[in-house]
């Protein structure tokens, strides 16, 4: 599982690097830091100098602490009060593949915006033609869409995610969309060999936009909080 998180962190941090390339980043907070794969990769890529994290899992927090990164604080918590918990502002707050898991994604994003001068958010876009059709069939057979191995309870399209961003009064600084079809990552996810080949062929034929509309993609944004009166 740790290998899978580290493999997944490669593209996530590539998104971070692309979106913060013109910014100075010293202090980083990750909400939902898990086993520290993203923080570890950020450190390896020279993004940030001091790292903090919060996660609901005590076991994950304990694992992250032993990675030996230049931490300020690693805490157990749900992230809803990250600004108060850490008692400071960060150059960058990272919220990567978390909003689709939590009951109140808007409240969590607002908390991240209070804690950071800039907030990186990445979500999977799963409200697509193919996945909606698949789940319509499964739901007709009595299966609930929230009953999935990934633990997702929200299924964003680009428009519903951007609506969420707008409700939180955030300014979009930049975006990146990609399809995670790296063969090593898919193998670690136990995707069968033939399916991996078909996915990569479809991606080559359709490109990011076409594959994302048909099946799924990942969408990353860099946000700044907008002061409201």
CSV table of C-alpha atoms in Angstrom, one decimal:
chain,number,residue,atom,x,y,z
A,1,UNK,CA,0.0,0.0,0.0
A,2,UNK,CA,2.9,2.4,0.8
A,3,UNK,CA,4.3,1.7,-2.7
A,4,UNK,CA,1.0,2.5,-4.2
A,5,UNK,CA,0.7,5.8,-2.4
A,6,UNK,CA,4.3,6.7,-3.4
A,7,UNK,CA,3.6,5.8,-7.1
A,8,UNK,CA,0.4,7.9,-7.0
A,9,UNK,CA,2.2,10.9,-5.5
A,10,UNK,CA,4.4,11.3,-8.6
A,11,UNK,CA,1.7,12.8,-10.8
A,12,UNK,CA,0.1,14.6,-7.9
A,13,UNK,CA,3.4,16.4,-7.1
A,14,UNK,CA,4.0,17.0,-10.8
A,15,UNK,CA,0.7,18.9,-10.7
A,16,UNK,CA,1.9,20.9,-7.6
A,17,UNK,CA,5.2,21.7,-9.2
A,18,UNK,CA,3.5,22.9,-12.4
A,19,UNK,CA,1.0,25.1,-10.6
A,20,UNK,CA,3.4,26.7,-8.0
A,21,UNK,CA,6.4,27.1,-10.4
A,22,UNK,CA,6.2,30.9,-10.1
A,23,UNK,CA,5.7,31.1,-6.4
A,24,UNK,CA,7.9,31.0,-3.4
A,25,UNK,CA,6.9,28.1,-1.1
A,26,UNK,CA,8.6,27.6,2.2
A,27,UNK,CA,5.9,26.3,4.6
A,28,UNK,CA,3.6,23.5,3.5
A,29,UNK,CA,0.6,22.0,5.2
A,30,UNK,CA,-1.1,18.8,3.9
A,31,UNK,CA,-4.6,18.1,5.0
A,32,UNK,CA,-5.1,14.4,4.8
A,33,UNK,CA,-1.4,13.6,4.6
A,34,UNK,CA,-1.9,9.8,5.0
A,35,UNK,CA,1.4,8.0,5.0
A,36,UNK,CA,3.3,11.1,3.9
A,37,UNK,CA,3.8,10.1,0.3
A,38,UNK,CA,3.0,13.6,-1.1
A,39,UNK,CA,5.0,15.4,1.6
A,40,UNK,CA,7.9,13.1,0.9
A,41,UNK,CA,7.8,13.7,-2.8
A,42,UNK,CA,7.5,17.5,-2.3
A,43,UNK,CA,10.6,17.4,-0.2
A,44,UNK,CA,12.4,15.3,-2.9
A,45,UNK,CA,11.4,17.8,-5.5
A,46,UNK,CA,12.5,20.8,-3.5
A,47,UNK,CA,9.0,22.3,-3.0
A,48,UNK,CA,8.9,23.7,0.5
A,49,UNK,CA,11.4,23.7,3.4
A,50,UNK,CA,9.1,23.0,6.4
A,51,UNK,CA,6.3,20.6,6.4
A,52,UNK,CA,3.2,20.1,8.5
A,53,UNK,CA,0.4,17.6,8.2
A,54,UNK,CA,-2.9,16.5,9.6
A,55,UNK,CA,-4.8,13.2,9.2
A,56,UNK,CA,-7.6,11.3,10.9
A,57,UNK,CA,-5.6,8.1,11.2
A,58,UNK,CA,-3.2,7.9,14.2
A,59,UNK,CA,-1.4,5.0,12.4
A,60,UNK,CA,-0.8,7.1,9.3
A,61,UNK,CA,0.4,10.0,11.3
A,62,UNK,CA,2.8,7.7,13.2
A,63,UNK,CA,4.1,6.4,9.9
A,64,UNK,CA,4.5,9.9,8.4
A,65,UNK,CA,6.5,11.1,11.5
A,66,UNK,CA,9.1,8.4,11.0
A,67,UNK,CA,9.9,9.4,7.4
A,68,UNK,CA,12.4,12.0,8.9
A,69,UNK,CA,11.3,15.0,6.9
A,70,UNK,CA,11.9,18.6,8.3
A,71,UNK,CA,8.5,18.7,10.0
A,72,UNK,CA,7.0,21.4,12.1
A,73,UNK,CA,3.9,19.5,13.2
A,74,UNK,CA,2.2,16.3,12.3
A,75,UNK,CA,-1.2,16.0,14.0
A,76,UNK,CA,-4.2,13.7,14.3
A,77,UNK,CA,-7.3,15.6,13.2
A,78,UNK,CA,-10.0,15.9,10.5
A,79,UNK,CA,-8.7,19.2,8.9
A,80,UNK,CA,-11.9,21.1,9.4
A,81,UNK,CA,-10.1,23.4,11.9
A,82,UNK,CA,-6.7,23.3,10.3
A,83,UNK,CA,-6.1,27.0,10.6
A,84,UNK,CA,-6.8,26.9,14.4
A,85,UNK,CA,-5.0,23.6,14.9
A,86,UNK,CA,-1.8,24.8,13.4
A,87,UNK,CA,-2.3,28.4,14.6
A,88,UNK,CA,-0.6,30.0,11.5
A,89,UNK,CA,-0.8,30.7,7.8
A,90,UNK,CA,1.1,28.5,5.3
A,91,UNK,CA,2.5,29.4,1.9
A,92,UNK,CA,0.8,26.3,0.5
A,93,UNK,CA,-1.9,24.0,1.8
A,94,UNK,CA,-2.3,20.7,-0.1
A,95,UNK,CA,-5.7,19.0,-0.3
A,96,UNK,CA,-5.1,16.1,-2.7
A,97,UNK,CA,-7.8,13.5,-3.3
A,98,UNK,CA,-9.6,14.2,0.0
A,99,UNK,CA,-12.7,16.2,-0.9
A,100,UNK,CA,-14.4,13.1,-2.6
A,101,UNK,CA,-14.1,11.2,0.7
A,102,UNK,CA,-15.5,13.6,3.3
A,103,UNK,CA,-19.1,14.4,4.2
A,104,UNK,CA,-18.7,18.2,4.0
A,105,UNK,CA,-16.2,19.0,1.2
A,106,UNK,CA,-17.2,22.7,1.2
A,107,UNK,CA,-16.4,23.1,4.9
A,108,UNK,CA,-13.1,21.4,4.4
A,109,UNK,CA,-12.1,23.5,1.5
A,110,UNK,CA,-13.1,26.7,3.4
A,111,UNK,CA,-10.8,25.5,6.3
A,112,UNK,CA,-7.9,25.0,3.9
A,113,UNK,CA,-8.4,28.5,2.4
A,114,UNK,CA,-8.3,30.0,5.9
A,115,UNK,CA,-5.0,28.1,6.6
A,116,UNK,CA,-3.1,29.0,3.4
A,117,UNK,CA,-2.0,31.8,1.2
A,118,UNK,CA,-2.5,29.4,-1.6
A,119,UNK,CA,-4.3,26.0,-1.7
A,120,UNK,CA,-3.6,23.1,-4.1
A,121,UNK,CA,-6.6,20.9,-4.6
A,122,UNK,CA,-6.8,17.8,-6.7
A,123,UNK,CA,-9.9,15.6,-7.2
A,124,UNK,CA,-10.9,12.7,-9.5
A,125,UNK,CA,-13.5,13.6,-12.1
A,126,UNK,CA,-15.9,10.7,-12.0
A,127,UNK,CA,-19.2,12.1,-13.1
A,128,UNK,CA,-18.6,11.0,-16.7
A,129,UNK,CA,-20.5,9.3,-19.5
A,130,UNK,CA,-19.0,5.9,-18.9
A,131,UNK,CA,-18.9,5.8,-15.1
A,132,UNK,CA,-22.4,7.3,-14.8
A,133,UNK,CA,-23.7,4.6,-17.2
A,134,UNK,CA,-21.8,1.8,-15.3
A,135,UNK,CA,-23.3,2.9,-12.0
A,136,UNK,CA,-26.8,3.3,-13.4
A,137,UNK,CA,-26.7,-0.3,-14.3
A,138,UNK,CA,-25.2,-1.3,-10.9
A,139,UNK,CA,-27.8,0.8,-9.0
A,140,UNK,CA,-30.6,-0.9,-11.0
A,141,UNK,CA,-29.2,-4.2,-9.5
A,142,UNK,CA,-29.3,-2.7,-6.0
A,143,UNK,CA,-25.7,-1.5,-5.6
A,144,UNK,CA,-25.2,2.0,-4.1
A,145,UNK,CA,-22.5,4.1,-5.8
A,146,UNK,CA,-20.9,5.0,-2.5
A,147,UNK,CA,-20.3,1.3,-2.0
A,148,UNK,CA,-16.9,1.4,-3.8
A,149,UNK,CA,-13.4,0.3,-3.0
A,150,UNK,CA,-12.0,3.8,-3.1
A,151,UNK,CA,-14.3,5.1,-0.4
A,152,UNK,CA,-15.6,8.0,-2.5
A,153,UNK,CA,-18.9,9.5,-1.5
A,154,UNK,CA,-18.8,12.5,-3.9
A,155,UNK,CA,-18.5,12.2,-7.6
A,156,UNK,CA,-17.4,15.4,-9.3
A,157,UNK,CA,-17.6,16.7,-12.8
A,158,UNK,CA,-15.4,19.6,-13.7
A,159,UNK,CA,-18.5,21.9,-13.5
A,160,UNK,CA,-19.7,20.7,-10.1
A,161,UNK,CA,-16.1,20.9,-8.7
A,162,UNK,CA,-15.7,24.5,-10.0
A,163,UNK,CA,-19.1,25.4,-8.5
A,164,UNK,CA,-17.8,24.2,-5.2
A,165,UNK,CA,-14.7,26.4,-5.6
A,166,UNK,CA,-16.9,29.4,-6.4
A,167,UNK,CA,-19.0,28.9,-3.4
A,168,UNK,CA,-15.9,29.0,-1.2
A,169,UNK,CA,-14.9,32.4,-2.7
A,170,UNK,CA,-11.6,31.2,-4.1
A,171,UNK,CA,-9.7,32.6,-7.1
A,172,UNK,CA,-8.3,30.0,-9.5
A,173,UNK,CA,-4.6,30.7,-10.3
A,174,UNK,CA,-4.0,27.7,-12.5
A,175,UNK,CA,-5.3,24.2,-13.5
A,176,UNK,CA,-4.0,20.9,-14.7
A,177,UNK,CA,-5.9,17.9,-15.9
A,178,UNK,CA,-4.4,14.5,-16.5
A,179,UNK,CA,-5.2,10.8,-16.8
A,180,UNK,CA,-3.3,8.4,-14.5
A,181,UNK,CA,-2.4,5.6,-16.8
A,182,UNK,CA,1.1,4.9,-15.7
A,183,UNK,CA,1.6,1.2,-16.0
A,184,UNK,CA,3.4,0.8,-12.7
A,185,UNK,CA,0.6,2.6,-10.8
A,186,UNK,CA,-2.1,0.5,-12.6
A,187,UNK,CA,-0.2,-2.7,-11.8
A,188,UNK,CA,0.1,-1.8,-8.1
A,189,UNK,CA,-3.7,-1.2,-8.2
A,190,UNK,CA,-4.0,-4.8,-9.4
A,191,UNK,CA,-5.5,-3.7,-12.7
A,192,UNK,CA,-5.3,-6.8,-15.1
A,193,UNK,CA,-2.6,-6.7,-17.8
A,194,UNK,CA,-5.1,-6.7,-20.7
A,195,UNK,CA,-7.2,-3.9,-19.2
A,196,UNK,CA,-4.1,-1.8,-18.6
A,197,UNK,CA,-3.2,-2.2,-22.3
A,198,UNK,CA,-6.7,-1.2,-23.4
A,199,UNK,CA,-6.7,1.8,-21.1
A,200,UNK,CA,-3.4,3.1,-22.4
A,201,UNK,CA,-4.6,2.5,-26.0
A,202,UNK,CA,-7.8,4.4,-25.4
A,203,UNK,CA,-5.9,7.2,-23.8
A,204,UNK,CA,-3.5,7.4,-26.8
A,205,UNK,CA,-6.5,7.5,-29.2
A,206,UNK,CA,-8.7,9.9,-27.2
A,207,UNK,CA,-6.3,12.1,-25.4
A,208,UNK,CA,-6.8,13.7,-21.9
A,209,UNK,CA,-10.0,15.5,-22.8
A,210,UNK,CA,-11.7,12.7,-24.6
A,211,UNK,CA,-10.7,10.0,-22.2
A,212,UNK,CA,-11.7,12.3,-19.3
A,213,UNK,CA,-15.2,12.8,-20.8
A,214,UNK,CA,-15.7,9.2,-21.5
A,215,UNK,CA,-14.2,7.6,-18.3
A,216,UNK,CA,-12.3,9.6,-15.8
A,217,UNK,CA,-9.4,12.0,-15.1
A,218,UNK,CA,-7.8,13.9,-12.3
A,219,UNK,CA,-8.2,17.7,-12.1
A,220,UNK,CA,-5.9,19.9,-10.1
A,221,UNK,CA,-6.3,23.6,-9.3
A,222,UNK,CA,-4.2,26.2,-7.4
A,223,UNK,CA,-6.5,28.6,-5.4
A,224,UNK,CA,-6.1,31.8,-3.5
A,225,UNK,CA,-8.6,32.9,-0.9
A,226,UNK,CA,-10.7,36.0,-1.9
A,227,UNK,CA,-11.6,38.4,0.9
A,228,UNK,CA,-15.3,38.8,1.3
A,229,UNK,CA,-17.1,41.8,2.9
